[in-house]
Coordinates of C-alpha atoms and ligand atoms in Angstrom, one line a residue:
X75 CA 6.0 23.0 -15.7
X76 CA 3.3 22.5 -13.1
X77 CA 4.6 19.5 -11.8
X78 CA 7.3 22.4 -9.8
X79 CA 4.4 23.3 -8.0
X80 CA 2.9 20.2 -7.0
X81 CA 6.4 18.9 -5.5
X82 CA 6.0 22.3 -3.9
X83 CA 2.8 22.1 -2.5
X84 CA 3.9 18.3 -1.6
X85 CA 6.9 19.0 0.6
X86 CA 4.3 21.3 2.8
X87 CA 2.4 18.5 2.6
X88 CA 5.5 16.3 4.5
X89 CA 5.4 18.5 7.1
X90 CA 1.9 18.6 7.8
X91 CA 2.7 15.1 7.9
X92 CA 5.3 15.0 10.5
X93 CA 3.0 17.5 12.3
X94 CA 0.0 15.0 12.1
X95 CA 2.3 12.5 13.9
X96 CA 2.3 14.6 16.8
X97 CA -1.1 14.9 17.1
X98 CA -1.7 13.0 20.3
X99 CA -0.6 16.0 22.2
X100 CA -1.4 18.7 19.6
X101 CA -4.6 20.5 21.1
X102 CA -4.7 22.6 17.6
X103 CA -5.0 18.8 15.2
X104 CA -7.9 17.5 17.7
X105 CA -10.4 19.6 15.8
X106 CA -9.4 18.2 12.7
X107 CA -9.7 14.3 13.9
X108 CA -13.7 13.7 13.1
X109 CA -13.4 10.4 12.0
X110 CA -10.0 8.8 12.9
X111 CA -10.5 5.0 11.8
X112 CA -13.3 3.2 10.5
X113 CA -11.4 0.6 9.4
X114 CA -7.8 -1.7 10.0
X115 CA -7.0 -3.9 7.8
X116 CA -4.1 -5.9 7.6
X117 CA -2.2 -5.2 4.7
X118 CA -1.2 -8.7 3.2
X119 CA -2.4 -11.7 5.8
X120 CA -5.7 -11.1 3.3
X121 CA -7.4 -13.3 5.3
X122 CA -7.5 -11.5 8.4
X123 CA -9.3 -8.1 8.7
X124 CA -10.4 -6.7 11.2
X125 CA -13.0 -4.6 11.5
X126 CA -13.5 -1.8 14.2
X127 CA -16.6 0.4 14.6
X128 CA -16.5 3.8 13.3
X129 CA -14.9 6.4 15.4
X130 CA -16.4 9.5 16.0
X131 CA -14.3 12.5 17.7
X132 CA -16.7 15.6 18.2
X133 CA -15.7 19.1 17.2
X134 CA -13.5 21.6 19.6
X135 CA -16.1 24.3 20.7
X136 CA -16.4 27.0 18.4
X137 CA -14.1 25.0 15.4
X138 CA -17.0 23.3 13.9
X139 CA -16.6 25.3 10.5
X140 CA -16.0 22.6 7.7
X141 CA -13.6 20.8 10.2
X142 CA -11.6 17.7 7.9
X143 CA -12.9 14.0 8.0
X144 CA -9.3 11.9 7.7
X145 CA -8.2 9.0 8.4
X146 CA -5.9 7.6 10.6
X147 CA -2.5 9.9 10.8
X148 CA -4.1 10.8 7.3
X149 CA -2.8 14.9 6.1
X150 CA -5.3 17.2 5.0
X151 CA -6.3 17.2 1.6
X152 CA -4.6 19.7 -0.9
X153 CA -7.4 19.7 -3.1
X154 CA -5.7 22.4 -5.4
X155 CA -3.3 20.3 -6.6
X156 CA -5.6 18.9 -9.0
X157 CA -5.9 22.0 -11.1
X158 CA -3.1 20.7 -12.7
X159 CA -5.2 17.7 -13.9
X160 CA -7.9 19.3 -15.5
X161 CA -8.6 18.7 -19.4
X162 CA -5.7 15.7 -18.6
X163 CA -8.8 12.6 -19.1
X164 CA -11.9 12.2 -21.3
X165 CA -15.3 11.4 -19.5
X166 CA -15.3 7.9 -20.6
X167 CA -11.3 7.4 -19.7
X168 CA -12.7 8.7 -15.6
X169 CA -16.0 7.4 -15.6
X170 CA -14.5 3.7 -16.6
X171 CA -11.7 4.3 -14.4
X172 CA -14.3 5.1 -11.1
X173 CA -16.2 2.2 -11.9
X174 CA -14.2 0.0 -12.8
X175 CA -11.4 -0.2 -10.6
X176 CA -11.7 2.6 -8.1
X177 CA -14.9 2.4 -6.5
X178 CA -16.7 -1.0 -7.8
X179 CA -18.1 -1.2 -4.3
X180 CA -20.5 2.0 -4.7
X181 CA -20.2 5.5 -2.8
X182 CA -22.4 7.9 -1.1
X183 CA -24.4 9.5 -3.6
X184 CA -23.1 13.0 -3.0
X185 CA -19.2 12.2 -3.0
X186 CA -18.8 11.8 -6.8
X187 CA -20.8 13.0 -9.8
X188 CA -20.1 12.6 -13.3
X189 CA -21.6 14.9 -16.2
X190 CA -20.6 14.7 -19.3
X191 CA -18.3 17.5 -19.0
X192 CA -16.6 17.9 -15.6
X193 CA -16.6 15.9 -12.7
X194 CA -17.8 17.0 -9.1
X195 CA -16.1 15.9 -6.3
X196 CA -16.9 16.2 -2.6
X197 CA -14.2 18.2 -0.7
X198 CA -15.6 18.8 2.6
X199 CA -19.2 18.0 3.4
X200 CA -19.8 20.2 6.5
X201 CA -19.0 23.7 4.2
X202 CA -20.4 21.5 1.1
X203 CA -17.6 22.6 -0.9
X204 CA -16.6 20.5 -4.5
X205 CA -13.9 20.4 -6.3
X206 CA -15.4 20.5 -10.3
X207 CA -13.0 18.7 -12.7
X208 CA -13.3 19.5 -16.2
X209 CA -13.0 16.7 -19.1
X210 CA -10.9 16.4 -22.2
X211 CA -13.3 16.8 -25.2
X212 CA -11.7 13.8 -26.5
X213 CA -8.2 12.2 -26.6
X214 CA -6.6 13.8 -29.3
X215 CA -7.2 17.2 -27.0
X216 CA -6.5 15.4 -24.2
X217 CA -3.2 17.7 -22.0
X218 CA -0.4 16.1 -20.8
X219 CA -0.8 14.5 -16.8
X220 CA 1.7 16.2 -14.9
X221 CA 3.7 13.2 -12.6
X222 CA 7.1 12.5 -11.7
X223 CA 7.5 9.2 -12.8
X224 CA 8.1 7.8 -16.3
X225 CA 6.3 5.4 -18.0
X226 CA 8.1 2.5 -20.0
X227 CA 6.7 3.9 -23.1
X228 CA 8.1 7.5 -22.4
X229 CA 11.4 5.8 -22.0
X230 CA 14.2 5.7 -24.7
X231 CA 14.2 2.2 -26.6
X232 CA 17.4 0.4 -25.1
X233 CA 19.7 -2.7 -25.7
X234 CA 18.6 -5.8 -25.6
X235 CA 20.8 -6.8 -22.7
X236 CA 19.7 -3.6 -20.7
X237 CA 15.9 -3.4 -21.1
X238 CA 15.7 -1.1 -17.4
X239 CA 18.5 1.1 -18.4
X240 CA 17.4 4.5 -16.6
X241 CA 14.2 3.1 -15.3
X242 CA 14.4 4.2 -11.2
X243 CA 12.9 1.3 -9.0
X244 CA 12.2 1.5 -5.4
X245 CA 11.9 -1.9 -3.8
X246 CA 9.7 -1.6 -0.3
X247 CA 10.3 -5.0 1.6
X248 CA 7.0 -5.1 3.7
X249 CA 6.9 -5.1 7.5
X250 CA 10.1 -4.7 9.9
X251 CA 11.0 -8.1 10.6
X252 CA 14.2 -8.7 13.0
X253 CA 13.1 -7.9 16.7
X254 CA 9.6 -6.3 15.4
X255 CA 8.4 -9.2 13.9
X256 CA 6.7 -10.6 17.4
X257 CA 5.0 -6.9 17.6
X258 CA 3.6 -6.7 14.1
X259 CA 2.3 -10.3 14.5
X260 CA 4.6 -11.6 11.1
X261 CA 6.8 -14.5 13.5
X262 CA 5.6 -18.2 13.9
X263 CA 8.3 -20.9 15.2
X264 CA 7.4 -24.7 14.7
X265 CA 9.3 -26.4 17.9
X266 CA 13.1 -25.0 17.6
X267 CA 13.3 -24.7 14.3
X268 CA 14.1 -20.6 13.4
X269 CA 11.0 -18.6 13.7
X270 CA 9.7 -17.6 10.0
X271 CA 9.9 -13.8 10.2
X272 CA 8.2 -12.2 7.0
X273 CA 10.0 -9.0 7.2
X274 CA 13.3 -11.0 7.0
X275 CA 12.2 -12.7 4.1
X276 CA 11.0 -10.0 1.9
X277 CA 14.5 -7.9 3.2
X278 CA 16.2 -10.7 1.8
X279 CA 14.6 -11.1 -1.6
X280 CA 15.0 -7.5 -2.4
X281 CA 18.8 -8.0 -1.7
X282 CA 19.1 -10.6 -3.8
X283 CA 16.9 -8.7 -6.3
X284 CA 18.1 -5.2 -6.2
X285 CA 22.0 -6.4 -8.4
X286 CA 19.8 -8.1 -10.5
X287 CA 17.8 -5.2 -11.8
X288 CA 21.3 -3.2 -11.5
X289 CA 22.6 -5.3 -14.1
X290 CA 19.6 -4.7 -16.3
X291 CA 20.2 -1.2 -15.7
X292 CA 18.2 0.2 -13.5
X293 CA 18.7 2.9 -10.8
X294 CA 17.5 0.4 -7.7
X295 CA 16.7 2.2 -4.2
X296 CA 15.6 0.6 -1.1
X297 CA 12.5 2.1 1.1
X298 CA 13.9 -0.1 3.7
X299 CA 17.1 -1.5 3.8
X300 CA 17.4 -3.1 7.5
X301 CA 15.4 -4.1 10.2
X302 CA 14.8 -0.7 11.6
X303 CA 11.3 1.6 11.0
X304 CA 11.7 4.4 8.9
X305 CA 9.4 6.4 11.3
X306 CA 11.2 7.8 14.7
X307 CA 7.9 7.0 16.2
X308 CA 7.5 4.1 18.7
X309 CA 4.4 2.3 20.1
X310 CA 4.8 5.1 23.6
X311 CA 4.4 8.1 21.5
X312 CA 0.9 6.8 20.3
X313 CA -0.8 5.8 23.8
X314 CA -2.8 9.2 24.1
X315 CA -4.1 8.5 20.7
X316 CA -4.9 4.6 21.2
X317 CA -6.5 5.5 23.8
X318 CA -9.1 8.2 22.8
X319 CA -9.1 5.5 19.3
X320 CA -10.4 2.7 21.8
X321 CA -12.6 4.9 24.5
X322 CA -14.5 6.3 21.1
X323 CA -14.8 3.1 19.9
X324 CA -17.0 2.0 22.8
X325 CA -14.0 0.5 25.3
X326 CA -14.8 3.3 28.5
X327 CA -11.7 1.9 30.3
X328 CA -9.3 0.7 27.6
X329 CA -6.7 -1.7 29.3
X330 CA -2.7 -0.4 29.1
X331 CA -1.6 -4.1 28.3
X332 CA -2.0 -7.2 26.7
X333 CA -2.1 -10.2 29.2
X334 CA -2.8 -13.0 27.1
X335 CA -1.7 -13.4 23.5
X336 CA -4.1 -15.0 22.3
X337 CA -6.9 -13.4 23.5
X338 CA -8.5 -11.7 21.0
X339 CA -9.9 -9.1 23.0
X340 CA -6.0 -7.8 22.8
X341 CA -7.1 -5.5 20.2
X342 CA -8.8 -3.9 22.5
X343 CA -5.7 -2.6 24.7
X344 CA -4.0 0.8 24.6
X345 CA -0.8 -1.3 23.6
X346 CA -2.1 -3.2 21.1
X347 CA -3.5 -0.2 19.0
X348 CA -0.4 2.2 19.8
X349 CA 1.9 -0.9 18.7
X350 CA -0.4 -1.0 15.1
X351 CA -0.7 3.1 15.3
X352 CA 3.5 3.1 15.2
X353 CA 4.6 -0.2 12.8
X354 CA 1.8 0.1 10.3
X355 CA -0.2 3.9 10.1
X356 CA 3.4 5.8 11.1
X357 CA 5.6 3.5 9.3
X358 CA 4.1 3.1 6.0
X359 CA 3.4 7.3 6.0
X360 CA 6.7 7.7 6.9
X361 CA 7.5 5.7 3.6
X362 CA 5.4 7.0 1.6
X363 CA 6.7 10.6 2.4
X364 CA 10.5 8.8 1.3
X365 CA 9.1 7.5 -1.5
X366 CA 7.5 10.8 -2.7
X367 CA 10.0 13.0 -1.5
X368 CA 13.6 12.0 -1.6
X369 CA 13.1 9.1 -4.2
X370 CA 11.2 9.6 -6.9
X371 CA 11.0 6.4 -8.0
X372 CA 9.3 5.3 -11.8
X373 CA 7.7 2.4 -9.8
X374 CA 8.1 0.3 -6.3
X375 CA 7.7 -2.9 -5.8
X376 CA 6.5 -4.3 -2.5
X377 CA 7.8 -7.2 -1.4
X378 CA 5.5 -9.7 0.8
X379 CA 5.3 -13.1 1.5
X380 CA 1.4 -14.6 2.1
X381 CA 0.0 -16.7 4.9
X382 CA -2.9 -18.3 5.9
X383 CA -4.0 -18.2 9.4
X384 CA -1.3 -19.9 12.0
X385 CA -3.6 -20.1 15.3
X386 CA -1.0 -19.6 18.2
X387 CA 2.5 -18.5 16.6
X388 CA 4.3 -20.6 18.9
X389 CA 2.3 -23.5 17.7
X390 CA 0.9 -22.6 14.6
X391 CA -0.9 -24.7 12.0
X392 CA 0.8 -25.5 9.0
X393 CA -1.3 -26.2 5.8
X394 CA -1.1 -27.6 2.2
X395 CA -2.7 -24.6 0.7
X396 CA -0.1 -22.2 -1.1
X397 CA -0.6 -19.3 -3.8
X398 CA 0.0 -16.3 -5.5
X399 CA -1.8 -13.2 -6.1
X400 CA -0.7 -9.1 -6.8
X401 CA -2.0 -5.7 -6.0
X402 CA -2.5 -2.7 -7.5
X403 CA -4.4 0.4 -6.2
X404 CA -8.3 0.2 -6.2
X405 CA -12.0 -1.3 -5.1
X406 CA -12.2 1.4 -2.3
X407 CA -14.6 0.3 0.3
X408 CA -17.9 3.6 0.4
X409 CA -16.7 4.1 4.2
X410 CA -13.6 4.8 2.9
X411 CA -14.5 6.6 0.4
X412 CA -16.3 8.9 3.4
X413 CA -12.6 10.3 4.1
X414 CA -12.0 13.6 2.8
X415 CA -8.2 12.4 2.4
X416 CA -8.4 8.8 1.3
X417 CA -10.9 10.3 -1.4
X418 CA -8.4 13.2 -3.0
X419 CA -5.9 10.9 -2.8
X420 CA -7.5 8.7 -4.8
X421 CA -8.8 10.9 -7.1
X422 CA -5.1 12.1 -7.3
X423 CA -4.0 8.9 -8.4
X424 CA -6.9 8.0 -10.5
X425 CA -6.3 11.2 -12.5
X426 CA -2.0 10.4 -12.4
X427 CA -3.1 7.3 -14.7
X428 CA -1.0 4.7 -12.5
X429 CA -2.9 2.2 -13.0
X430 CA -2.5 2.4 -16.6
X431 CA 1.4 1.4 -16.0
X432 CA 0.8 -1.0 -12.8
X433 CA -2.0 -2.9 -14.4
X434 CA -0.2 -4.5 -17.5
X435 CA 3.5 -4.3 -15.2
X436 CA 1.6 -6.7 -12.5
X437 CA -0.1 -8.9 -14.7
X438 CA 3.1 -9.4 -16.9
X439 CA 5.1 -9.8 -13.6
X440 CA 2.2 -11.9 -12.1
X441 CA 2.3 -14.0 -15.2
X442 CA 6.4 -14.8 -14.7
X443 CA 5.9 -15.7 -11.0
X444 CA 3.3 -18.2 -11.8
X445 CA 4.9 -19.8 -14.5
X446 CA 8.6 -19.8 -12.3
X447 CA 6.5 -20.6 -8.8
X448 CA 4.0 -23.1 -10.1
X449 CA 1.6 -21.3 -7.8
X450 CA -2.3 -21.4 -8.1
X451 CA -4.1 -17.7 -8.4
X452 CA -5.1 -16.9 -4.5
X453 CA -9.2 -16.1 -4.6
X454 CA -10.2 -13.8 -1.8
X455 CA -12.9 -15.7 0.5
X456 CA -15.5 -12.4 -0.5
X457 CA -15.0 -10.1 -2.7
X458 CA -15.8 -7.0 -0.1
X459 CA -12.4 -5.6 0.1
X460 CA -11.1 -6.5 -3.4
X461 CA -11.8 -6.7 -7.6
X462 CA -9.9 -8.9 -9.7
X463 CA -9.0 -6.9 -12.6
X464 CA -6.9 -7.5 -15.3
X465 CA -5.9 -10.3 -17.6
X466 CA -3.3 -13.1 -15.7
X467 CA -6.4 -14.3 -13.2
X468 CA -3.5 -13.3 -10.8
X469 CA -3.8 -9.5 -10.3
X470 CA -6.5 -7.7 -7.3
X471 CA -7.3 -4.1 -7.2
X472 CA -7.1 -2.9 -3.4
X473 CA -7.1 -0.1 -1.2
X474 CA -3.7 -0.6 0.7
X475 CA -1.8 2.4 2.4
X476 CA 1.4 2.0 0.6
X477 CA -0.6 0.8 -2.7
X478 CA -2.4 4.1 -2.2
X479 CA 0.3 6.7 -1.1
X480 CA 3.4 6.1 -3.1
X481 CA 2.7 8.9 -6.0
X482 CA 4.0 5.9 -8.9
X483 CA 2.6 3.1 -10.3
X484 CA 3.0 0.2 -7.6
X485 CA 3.2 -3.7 -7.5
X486 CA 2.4 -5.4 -4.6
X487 CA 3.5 -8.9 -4.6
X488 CA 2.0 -11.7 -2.2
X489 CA 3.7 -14.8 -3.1
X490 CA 3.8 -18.1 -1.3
X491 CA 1.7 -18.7 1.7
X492 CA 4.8 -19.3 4.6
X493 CA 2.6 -21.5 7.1
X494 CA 1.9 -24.0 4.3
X495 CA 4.0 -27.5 4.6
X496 CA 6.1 -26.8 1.3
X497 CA 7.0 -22.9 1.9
X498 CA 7.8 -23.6 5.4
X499 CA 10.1 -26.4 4.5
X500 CA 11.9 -24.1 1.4
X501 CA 12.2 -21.2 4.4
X502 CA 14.2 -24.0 6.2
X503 CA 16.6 -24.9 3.5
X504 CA 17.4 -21.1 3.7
X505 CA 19.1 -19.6 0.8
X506 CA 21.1 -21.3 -1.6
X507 CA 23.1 -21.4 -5.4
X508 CA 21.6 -24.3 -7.8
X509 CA 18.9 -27.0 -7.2
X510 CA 17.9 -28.9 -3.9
X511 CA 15.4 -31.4 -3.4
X512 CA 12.5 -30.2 -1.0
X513 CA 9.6 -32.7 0.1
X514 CA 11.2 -34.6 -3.1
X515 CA 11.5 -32.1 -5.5
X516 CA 14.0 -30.1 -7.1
X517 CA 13.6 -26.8 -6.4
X518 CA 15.6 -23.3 -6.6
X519 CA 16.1 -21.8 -3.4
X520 CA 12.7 -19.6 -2.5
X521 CA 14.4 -16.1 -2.1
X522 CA 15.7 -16.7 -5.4
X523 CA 12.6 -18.1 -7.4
X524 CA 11.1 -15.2 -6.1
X525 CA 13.8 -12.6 -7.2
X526 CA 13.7 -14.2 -10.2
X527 CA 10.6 -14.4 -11.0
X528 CA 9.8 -10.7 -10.8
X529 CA 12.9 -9.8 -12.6
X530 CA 12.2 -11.9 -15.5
X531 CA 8.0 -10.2 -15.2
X532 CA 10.1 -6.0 -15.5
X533 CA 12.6 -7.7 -18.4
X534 CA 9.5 -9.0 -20.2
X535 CA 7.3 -6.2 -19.8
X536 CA 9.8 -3.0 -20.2
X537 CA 11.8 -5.2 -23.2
X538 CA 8.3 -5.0 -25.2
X539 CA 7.3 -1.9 -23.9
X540 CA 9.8 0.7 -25.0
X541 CA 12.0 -1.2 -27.8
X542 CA 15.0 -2.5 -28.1
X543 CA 18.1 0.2 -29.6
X544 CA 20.2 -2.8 -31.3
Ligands
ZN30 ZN1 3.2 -8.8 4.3

């Protein structure tokens, strides 16, 4: 079967990787840095992006021959590997599918064009070079998508008390937590109570849901199991880069540290963007490339915990707002779209048919978290970055790295804002069996609601999907 070659072709592709990680000092991988970061964006605080100017690196003399447009740490595209796709979707299926979810916010005119029999994609706009994707005539012709992962209907039906038997599930607790947490900006203390660490938290929940989905059957694997980064990168290997990042991005004489932490002009320091460089665009590749890899998961679930914004961490502002929302992979902004490897890796995982899996997955897991949580749907302040999709009222489309990268359908939950008076207050009661009152009411202890809730959303959603055996 194809799918040899592609895990072929894929493990070359973790080396590049590793390779790209070492670009700093790699004279050969400056030519292939043209655009290194038009945009960071923090993965879950969904209220606070940040936006930097686009970054422009020129060509090395005599390599400006088709040289590759990728993003941050991003490897270069294997465009070949979608060969193995064609004839695998019908026009309507891709051209509902680009619209709809992937690129509702537009995209240059020559990136993407769709006949009515093949597709042309842009692979490299300096040597105008397309990849051309050719249709299925209709569905009943359509060939079978080459992936790894299984989907619940491919599954065996199984016994009622084992609805995940087989089913392989990667849980991804987001962030680092433990002494990271200060770095990655995810620790807030009120007065000397413990500081609220959401890398700790999510770390917690996934313990406390991994022998849950165990007993359901499922083969449960952790993408992070501690408080240590996956990546053997730190913060000093990336300086060289954060620096050219910042000069390029208009800062002449970038400063090496930050003085004042609340000054936002932080971001603008050579350790501020090597610190964001290691824990989120090294880190999260380095997952992914677990996750693809050694894995092979039939779906992850990341594990997050919401906030609104604190002010000063060490005296931040607490709120009554709380909510819930998920992600799934989509609404990719047109600048982003402008990366040759952002874009094949989107097509990739348009044409893998994820979303058909993570779409009715999140909004059936969405739709046991509200009912067990009580939350209200979160609404994004502008709808620049995201597109509500699906049924639950619950469930975003979004262009995160690990929502992006991990080659399986992925659910990204954001639960529970932690600054707000009632979360902060359940974080303080810590974990615990049974019912406690909190603010006056009863309430299950948070980590478990939360475990819960998602395991009751996979029961509920793989029980109808592939049958019961009994
Ligand atoms: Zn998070």
């Amino acid at each position: 079967m194809k799918i040899n070659d592609e895990v072929r072709t894929e493990k070359n592709a973790e080396a590049r990787m590793a390779d790209d990680e070492r670009m700093p000092n790699d004279k050969k991988a400056t030519s292939r840095l043209l655009v290194i970061l038009s945009f960071v964006i923090r993965s879950s605080f969904v209220i606070r992006i940040w936006l930097l100017p686009l970054l422009l690196l020129s060509f090395a003399p005599g390599l400006s021959y088709g040289a590759d447009n990728l993003g941050i740490l991003g490897s270069k595209p294997k465009w070949s590997v979608l060969e193995n796709y064609q004839e695998t979707i019908t026009h309507d299926e891709f051209a509902h599918l680009i619209n709809g979810v992937y690129c509702t916010h537009g995209f240059g005119p020559d990136l993407i064009e769709i006949n009515e029999k093949t597709a042309r994609i842009l692979m490299n706009r300096e040597s105008q070079k397309f990849f051309v994707l050719r249709f299925s005539e209709n569905e009943g012709a359509r060939k079978p998508v080459p992936r790894l992962w299984r989907a619940a209907k491919s599954l065996p039906p199984a016994r009622a008390e084992k609805p995940l038997s087989g089913l392989r599930i990667a849980l991804d607790p987001g962030h680092l937590g433990g002494k990271w947490a200060k770095m990655e900006e995810r620790w807030f203390q009120v007065g000397s109570t413990p500081a609220v660490q959401e890398g700790d938290l999510a770390l917690h929940v996934a313990r406390l849901l991994a022998p849950r989905l165990r007993e359901l059957g499922a083969k449960v694997s952790f993408v992070r199991n501690g408080n240590e980064p996956i990546t053997a990168k730190r913060p000093d290997d990336f300086r060289a880069l954060a620096r050219k990042i910042l000069i390029k991005n208009g800062v002449p004489q970038p400063r090496a540290d930050v003085l004042d932490p609340n000054d936002p002009a932080k971001e603008q320091t050579i350790r501020w963007q090597s610190e964001i460089l290691f824990y989120r665009y090294s880190e999260i590749r380095r997952r992914a490339a677990l996750v693809n890899f050694k894995l092979h998961p039939d779906l992850v679930l990341c594990l997050h915990f919401n906030a609104e914004g604190w002010g000063d961490p060490n005296s931040p502002t607490l709120t009554d707002t709380n909510h819930l929302h998920l992600l799934v992979n989509g609404s990719y902004l047109a600048e982003e779209l402008e990366f040759d490897d952002e874009r094949f890796e989107m097509i990739r995982r348009l044409l893998s048919r994820a979303y058909d899996e993570e779409l009715p997955l999140a909004d059936t897991i969405a739709a046991t978290m509200a009912r067990q949580t009580g939350l209200p749907p979160y609404e994004y302040p502008t709808t620049k970055s995201t597109t509500k999709v699906g049924t639950s009222g619950y469930v975003y489309a979004r262009n995160l790295l690990a929502t992006r990268l991990y080659r399986c359908p992925v659910v990204y939950c954001e639960p529970y804002v932690m600054n707000s008076n009632d979360v902060f207050a359940r974080i303080q009661a810590g974990d615990y069996d049974g019912m406690r009152p909190i603010n006056g009411v009863e309430r299950k202890s948070i980590f478990r609601e939360y475990a819960d809730s998602v395991a009751d959303g996979l029961v509920d959603f793989y029980s109808k999907a592939r049958g019961s055996s009994d």
